[in-house]
Structure formats: structure tokens, C-alpha cells
């Protein structure tokens, strides 16, 4: 069983990061919890996800990305660096998307993919740019 100090430290660090892999989280808390191994951290975060204390962010599937916010919300994901941002799409937009989906249900948040500010538009064919 993880101690309260461990879960509190993990939660505080994740809230600061917003979204993080177990490895990133590990790097962020290892100063405060030098005794805690990466395997134990995996176990702690898996349990926290199970309990709904934290959530999972959309990822490329290669690694689990933890989300400080357990409730469903929308995301922007950079396809270059994998950076993840929380966004909040208006209901009208979600209704439009739902209209395309028929009986498939929008329920767990919408993911918009693109290039973040830091990665910038690459080469030609960047159709996503708008003011
Ligand atoms: Zn990026
Ligand atoms: Zn999020």
C-alpha cells in the first residue's frame, strides 16, 4: 500500500506537470521520494487511475500518459513532440462532431492533433494554420 505522503507527492507533482508519463513523474519526485522506485511509482499511479484520482491523457499508444484531471476533457496533442494541452471545446462543436458519429458516442473528450507552438509548422502543406 502506498503511503499518503507518496500519493500526495505524486498528485502534487502531476498537477504541476498537467500531463506526464510515469518516467517524467519519476524524475519530478525522486528528490522528494528517493526511496521510491520506478516500479512502485507505476503501481501507485495505476491504483490512482483505478480510483479515479487521476486520469489518462490521449497518447500515441506507446506509453501511458497520466493526466492530473480525472474527469473527461478535450485535448490538443502535438504530433511532433507529443506535447499535450487541455482544451475546452464548446458544446456546439461537440454536437457537430457527435452529428458525424451516429451511434458512436462522444463521451471521453475530443482529441485535436496538430503542431504545437514550439514545434511550429513544418514544410509545405500546413493547412492547420489559422489566426
Ligand atoms: Zn510540439
Ligand atoms: Zn488533460
Tab-separated table of C-alpha atoms and ligand atoms in Angstrom:
chain	number	residue	atom	x	y	z
A	1	UNK	CA	0.000	0.000	0.000
A	2	UNK	CA	1.403	3.413	-0.912
A	3	UNK	CA	1.587	5.891	1.925
A	4	UNK	CA	-0.396	9.112	1.932
A	5	UNK	CA	2.825	11.063	1.582
A	6	UNK	CA	3.658	9.116	-1.567
A	7	UNK	CA	0.249	9.616	-3.197
A	8	UNK	CA	0.170	13.285	-2.133
A	9	UNK	CA	3.607	13.912	-3.591
A	10	UNK	CA	2.672	12.155	-6.826
A	11	UNK	CA	-0.577	14.112	-7.102
A	12	UNK	CA	1.101	17.458	-6.418
A	13	UNK	CA	3.824	16.781	-8.985
A	14	UNK	CA	1.326	15.628	-11.608
A	15	UNK	CA	-0.848	18.714	-11.046
A	16	UNK	CA	2.211	20.853	-11.615
A	17	UNK	CA	3.067	18.980	-14.827
A	18	UNK	CA	-0.523	18.627	-16.034
A	19	UNK	CA	0.261	15.552	-18.112
A	20	UNK	CA	3.220	13.244	-17.650
A	21	UNK	CA	4.481	9.739	-18.258
A	22	UNK	CA	5.499	7.656	-15.265
A	23	UNK	CA	9.116	8.331	-16.181
A	24	UNK	CA	8.634	12.110	-16.268
A	25	UNK	CA	6.772	11.943	-13.000
A	26	UNK	CA	9.531	9.834	-11.519
A	27	UNK	CA	12.108	12.452	-12.469
A	28	UNK	CA	9.944	15.129	-10.851
A	29	UNK	CA	9.547	13.426	-7.474
A	30	UNK	CA	12.740	11.463	-6.999
A	31	UNK	CA	14.251	14.286	-4.923
A	32	UNK	CA	11.335	14.154	-2.518
A	33	UNK	CA	10.919	10.380	-2.504
A	34	UNK	CA	14.398	8.951	-3.043
A	35	UNK	CA	13.285	5.574	-1.665
A	36	UNK	CA	10.571	5.155	-4.256
A	37	UNK	CA	11.465	3.033	-7.270
A	38	UNK	CA	10.002	3.392	-10.743
A	39	UNK	CA	8.136	0.087	-10.424
A	40	UNK	CA	6.478	1.248	-7.220
A	41	UNK	CA	5.545	4.525	-8.885
A	42	UNK	CA	3.903	2.567	-11.723
A	43	UNK	CA	1.878	0.669	-9.138
A	44	UNK	CA	0.895	3.840	-7.284
A	45	UNK	CA	-0.240	5.690	-10.398
A	46	UNK	CA	-2.129	2.636	-11.718
A	47	UNK	CA	-4.010	2.485	-8.447
A	48	UNK	CA	-4.750	6.212	-8.548
A	49	UNK	CA	-6.158	5.839	-12.080
A	50	UNK	CA	-8.280	2.911	-10.895
A	51	UNK	CA	-9.670	5.001	-8.074
A	52	UNK	CA	-10.387	7.939	-10.353
A	53	UNK	CA	-7.969	10.238	-8.548
A	54	UNK	CA	-6.105	10.913	-11.764
A	55	UNK	CA	-6.898	10.208	-15.398
A	56	UNK	CA	-5.208	9.056	-18.570
A	57	UNK	CA	-4.397	11.501	-21.337
A	58	UNK	CA	-4.548	10.577	-25.004
A	59	UNK	CA	-1.189	9.221	-26.135
A	60	UNK	CA	0.320	7.564	-29.173
A	61	UNK	CA	-0.182	4.214	-27.521
A	62	UNK	CA	3.494	3.594	-26.942
A	63	UNK	CA	3.353	4.916	-23.448
A	64	UNK	CA	0.817	5.743	-20.803
A	65	UNK	CA	0.381	9.466	-20.193
A	66	UNK	CA	-1.110	10.361	-16.848
A	67	UNK	CA	-3.481	13.310	-16.533
A	68	UNK	CA	-3.886	15.360	-13.358
A	69	UNK	CA	-7.576	15.808	-14.196
A	70	UNK	CA	-9.581	12.604	-13.827
A	71	UNK	CA	-12.755	13.928	-15.464
A	72	UNK	CA	-13.294	13.692	-19.215
A	73	UNK	CA	-11.952	16.708	-21.091
A	74	UNK	CA	-10.681	17.680	-24.523
A	75	UNK	CA	-7.042	17.747	-25.579
A	76	UNK	CA	-4.699	19.099	-28.169
A	77	UNK	CA	-1.842	16.710	-28.943
A	78	UNK	CA	1.283	17.737	-30.839
A	79	UNK	CA	2.161	15.040	-33.358
A	80	UNK	CA	5.804	16.118	-33.366
A	81	UNK	CA	6.806	16.323	-29.704
A	82	UNK	CA	3.849	14.544	-28.143
A	83	UNK	CA	3.059	17.597	-26.025
A	84	UNK	CA	-0.462	17.598	-24.597
A	85	UNK	CA	-2.639	20.583	-23.758
A	86	UNK	CA	-6.063	20.706	-22.167
A	87	UNK	CA	-8.635	22.492	-24.282
A	88	UNK	CA	-12.345	23.050	-23.795
A	89	UNK	CA	-14.445	22.733	-26.924
A	90	UNK	CA	-17.867	24.391	-26.773
A	91	UNK	CA	-20.967	22.181	-26.699
A	92	UNK	CA	-21.912	23.402	-30.177
A	93	UNK	CA	-18.682	21.951	-31.582
A	94	UNK	CA	-19.142	18.709	-29.729
A	95	UNK	CA	-22.718	18.496	-31.098
A	96	UNK	CA	-21.364	18.922	-34.630
A	97	UNK	CA	-18.845	16.131	-34.099
A	98	UNK	CA	-21.461	13.931	-32.493
A	99	UNK	CA	-23.619	14.507	-35.575
A	100	UNK	CA	-20.930	12.821	-37.674
A	101	UNK	CA	-20.673	9.848	-35.399
A	102	UNK	CA	-24.171	8.431	-35.430
A	103	UNK	CA	-24.420	5.883	-32.683
A	104	UNK	CA	-20.782	6.176	-31.706
A	105	UNK	CA	-20.760	8.341	-28.650
A	106	UNK	CA	-18.573	11.335	-27.832
A	107	UNK	CA	-18.091	10.792	-24.157
A	108	UNK	CA	-14.477	10.802	-23.053
A	109	UNK	CA	-13.216	14.010	-24.575
A	110	UNK	CA	-12.149	15.044	-28.047
A	111	UNK	CA	-8.557	14.988	-29.256
A	112	UNK	CA	-7.328	17.575	-31.734
A	113	UNK	CA	-3.996	16.712	-33.323
A	114	UNK	CA	-1.554	19.162	-34.778
A	115	UNK	CA	1.694	21.002	-34.166
A	116	UNK	CA	2.331	22.935	-31.038
A	117	UNK	CA	3.695	26.465	-30.935
A	118	UNK	CA	7.143	25.165	-30.076
A	119	UNK	CA	7.350	22.718	-32.998
A	120	UNK	CA	5.871	25.156	-35.493
A	121	UNK	CA	4.632	24.455	-38.990
A	122	UNK	CA	6.969	22.159	-40.904
A	123	UNK	CA	7.372	22.384	-44.658
A	124	UNK	CA	4.519	22.841	-47.082
A	125	UNK	CA	1.014	21.564	-46.760
A	126	UNK	CA	0.392	23.055	-43.398
A	127	UNK	CA	-3.327	23.559	-43.669
A	128	UNK	CA	-3.981	23.824	-39.988
A	129	UNK	CA	-2.711	27.356	-39.582
A	130	UNK	CA	-5.335	29.938	-38.877
A	131	UNK	CA	-5.423	33.142	-36.979
B	1	LIG	ZN1	5.273	20.015	-30.303
B	2	LIG	ZN1	-5.761	16.706	-19.725
